mmCIF file of N, CA and C in Angstrom:
data_model
loop_
_atom_site.group_PDB
_atom_site.id
_atom_site.type_symbol
_atom_site.label_atom_id
_atom_site.label_comp_id
_atom_site.label_asym_id
_atom_site.label_seq_id
_atom_site.Cartn_x
_atom_site.Cartn_y
_atom_site.Cartn_z
ATOM 1 N N UNK A 32 124.249 100.518 111.376
ATOM 2 C CA UNK A 32 125.048 99.367 110.468
ATOM 3 C C UNK A 32 124.078 99.419 109.463
ATOM 4 N N UNK A 33 124.283 99.223 107.882
ATOM 5 C CA UNK A 33 123.880 98.884 107.090
ATOM 6 C C UNK A 33 122.393 98.121 106.364
ATOM 7 N N UNK A 34 121.751 98.020 106.180
ATOM 8 C CA UNK A 34 120.492 97.337 105.970
ATOM 9 C C UNK A 34 120.285 97.566 104.824
ATOM 10 N N UNK A 35 120.521 96.574 103.736
ATOM 11 C CA UNK A 35 120.605 96.920 101.865
ATOM 12 C C UNK A 35 118.937 96.142 101.989
ATOM 13 N N UNK A 36 117.934 96.494 101.363
ATOM 14 C CA UNK A 36 116.564 95.854 100.813
ATOM 15 C C UNK A 36 116.431 95.386 99.965
ATOM 16 N N UNK A 37 117.402 94.393 99.288
ATOM 17 C CA UNK A 37 117.685 94.160 97.241
ATOM 18 C C UNK A 37 115.443 93.114 97.855
ATOM 19 N N UNK A 38 115.227 94.095 97.874
ATOM 20 C CA UNK A 38 113.530 93.369 97.424
ATOM 21 C C UNK A 38 112.867 93.413 95.621
ATOM 22 N N UNK A 39 113.568 94.092 95.345
ATOM 23 C CA UNK A 39 112.903 94.377 94.013
ATOM 24 C C UNK A 39 114.086 94.381 92.344
ATOM 25 N N UNK A 40 113.929 93.210 91.936
ATOM 26 C CA UNK A 40 115.093 93.243 90.560
ATOM 27 C C UNK A 40 115.442 94.284 90.307
ATOM 28 N N UNK A 41 114.056 95.336 89.240
ATOM 29 C CA UNK A 41 114.258 95.946 88.153
ATOM 30 C C UNK A 41 113.159 97.213 89.092
ATOM 31 N N UNK A 42 113.531 98.371 88.499
ATOM 32 C CA UNK A 42 112.829 99.587 88.972
ATOM 33 C C UNK A 42 112.022 99.878 87.529
ATOM 34 N N UNK A 43 110.761 100.562 88.187
ATOM 35 C CA UNK A 43 109.972 100.569 86.837
ATOM 36 C C UNK A 43 110.012 101.812 86.095
ATOM 37 N N UNK A 44 111.601 102.410 86.713
ATOM 38 C CA UNK A 44 111.910 103.746 86.521
ATOM 39 C C UNK A 44 113.728 103.355 85.215
ATOM 40 N N UNK A 45 113.381 102.877 84.279
ATOM 41 C CA UNK A 45 114.884 102.732 83.524
ATOM 42 C C UNK A 45 115.911 103.517 83.668
ATOM 43 N N UNK A 46 115.957 104.827 83.811
ATOM 44 C CA UNK A 46 117.018 105.940 84.614
ATOM 45 C C UNK A 46 117.877 105.564 85.417
ATOM 46 N N UNK A 47 116.953 105.275 86.501
ATOM 47 C CA UNK A 47 116.841 104.537 87.852
ATOM 48 C C UNK A 47 118.234 103.235 87.259
ATOM 49 N N UNK A 48 117.191 102.366 87.476
ATOM 50 C CA UNK A 48 117.645 101.257 86.602
ATOM 51 C C UNK A 48 119.552 101.659 86.327
ATOM 52 N N UNK A 49 119.536 101.993 85.584
ATOM 53 C CA UNK A 49 120.873 102.768 84.870
ATOM 54 C C UNK A 49 122.186 103.522 85.985
ATOM 55 N N UNK A 50 121.785 104.289 86.892
ATOM 56 C CA UNK A 50 122.181 104.563 87.798
ATOM 57 C C UNK A 50 122.440 103.881 88.595
ATOM 58 N N UNK A 51 121.830 103.208 89.959
ATOM 59 C CA UNK A 51 121.467 102.573 90.499
ATOM 60 C C UNK A 51 122.722 101.506 90.872
ATOM 61 N N UNK A 52 124.144 101.228 91.996
ATOM 62 C CA UNK A 52 124.749 100.603 91.825
ATOM 63 C C UNK A 52 124.491 99.117 93.567
ATOM 64 N N UNK A 53 124.983 98.138 93.258
ATOM 65 C CA UNK A 53 124.462 97.853 94.535
ATOM 66 C C UNK A 53 125.950 97.950 95.224
ATOM 67 N N UNK A 54 125.043 98.270 96.925
ATOM 68 C CA UNK A 54 126.255 98.222 98.389
ATOM 69 C C UNK A 54 127.306 97.534 98.011
ATOM 70 N N UNK A 55 129.176 97.078 98.298
ATOM 71 C CA UNK A 55 129.761 96.751 97.668
ATOM 72 C C UNK A 55 129.649 96.123 99.359
ATOM 73 N N UNK A 56 129.310 96.550 100.132
ATOM 74 C CA UNK A 56 129.391 96.218 101.768
ATOM 75 C C UNK A 56 128.585 96.744 102.557
ATOM 76 N N UNK A 57 127.624 96.237 103.365
ATOM 77 C CA UNK A 57 126.210 95.853 103.806
ATOM 78 C C UNK A 57 126.280 95.079 104.984
ATOM 79 N N UNK A 58 126.349 95.240 107.259
ATOM 80 C CA UNK A 58 125.977 94.043 107.697
ATOM 81 C C UNK A 58 124.255 93.160 107.385
ATOM 82 N N UNK A 59 123.143 93.692 106.692
ATOM 83 C CA UNK A 59 122.381 92.545 106.276
ATOM 84 C C UNK A 59 121.865 93.058 105.127
ATOM 85 N N UNK A 60 120.782 91.872 104.558
ATOM 86 C CA UNK A 60 120.689 92.246 102.914
ATOM 87 C C UNK A 60 119.503 90.709 103.205
ATOM 88 N N UNK A 61 118.324 92.080 102.491
ATOM 89 C CA UNK A 61 117.141 91.487 102.648
ATOM 90 C C UNK A 61 116.437 91.562 101.307
ATOM 91 N N UNK A 62 116.704 89.394 101.056
ATOM 92 C CA UNK A 62 115.759 89.446 99.909
ATOM 93 C C UNK A 62 114.602 89.524 99.281
ATOM 94 N N UNK A 63 113.833 89.672 100.750
ATOM 95 C CA UNK A 63 111.926 89.089 100.603
ATOM 96 C C UNK A 63 111.868 89.938 101.827
ATOM 97 N N UNK A 64 109.902 90.597 101.830
ATOM 98 C CA UNK A 64 109.482 91.424 102.691
ATOM 99 C C UNK A 64 109.337 89.835 103.076
ATOM 100 N N UNK A 65 109.406 90.047 104.625
ATOM 101 C CA UNK A 65 108.727 89.205 106.123
ATOM 102 C C UNK A 65 107.387 89.500 106.802
ATOM 103 N N UNK A 66 107.946 89.404 107.610
ATOM 104 C CA UNK A 66 106.715 90.110 108.772
ATOM 105 C C UNK A 66 107.152 90.946 109.933
ATOM 106 N N UNK A 67 105.670 90.584 110.850
ATOM 107 C CA UNK A 67 106.698 92.942 111.501
ATOM 108 C C UNK A 67 107.148 91.432 112.566
ATOM 109 N N UNK A 68 106.790 90.817 113.089
ATOM 110 C CA UNK A 68 107.743 89.970 113.750
ATOM 111 C C UNK A 68 109.944 89.816 113.402
ATOM 112 N N UNK A 69 109.747 89.325 111.687
ATOM 113 C CA UNK A 69 110.406 89.177 111.579
ATOM 114 C C UNK A 69 112.091 90.665 111.826
ATOM 115 N N UNK A 70 110.950 91.515 110.737
ATOM 116 C CA UNK A 70 111.544 93.401 111.263
ATOM 117 C C UNK A 70 111.788 93.655 112.778
ATOM 118 N N UNK A 71 111.040 92.934 113.640
ATOM 119 C CA UNK A 71 111.034 93.650 115.289
ATOM 120 C C UNK A 71 112.799 92.656 115.415
ATOM 121 N N UNK A 72 112.832 91.592 115.355
ATOM 122 C CA UNK A 72 114.268 90.809 115.561
ATOM 123 C C UNK A 72 115.023 91.166 114.395
ATOM 124 N N UNK A 73 115.032 91.799 113.790
ATOM 125 C CA UNK A 73 116.348 91.949 112.701
ATOM 126 C C UNK A 73 116.600 93.117 112.993
ATOM 127 N N UNK A 74 115.216 93.991 113.843
ATOM 128 C CA UNK A 74 116.014 95.349 114.875
ATOM 129 C C UNK A 74 116.469 95.193 115.565
ATOM 130 N N UNK A 75 116.570 93.828 116.747
ATOM 131 C CA UNK A 75 116.950 94.133 117.470
ATOM 132 C C UNK A 75 118.464 93.042 117.721
ATOM 133 N N UNK A 76 118.500 92.178 116.709
ATOM 134 C CA UNK A 76 120.124 91.871 115.901
ATOM 135 C C UNK A 76 121.277 93.199 116.055
ATOM 136 N N UNK A 77 120.855 93.939 114.999
ATOM 137 C CA UNK A 77 120.950 95.032 114.419
ATOM 138 C C UNK A 77 121.630 96.381 115.579
ATOM 139 N N UNK A 78 120.648 96.221 116.954
ATOM 140 C CA UNK A 78 120.852 97.234 118.130
ATOM 141 C C UNK A 78 122.083 96.086 119.070
ATOM 142 N N UNK A 79 122.112 94.672 118.741
ATOM 143 C CA UNK A 79 123.214 94.677 120.037
ATOM 144 C C UNK A 79 124.402 95.242 119.379
#
């Protein structure tokens, strides 16, 4: 499974920003950082 950690709008390195292209296909997209419980729940879902 592909988990996209989409939690940063822009990197501090401009060359990285220019090269980055978001994935077209992913199984889970995370748009904010959560707590450990949320992380463990996500791992459980991905293992099914």
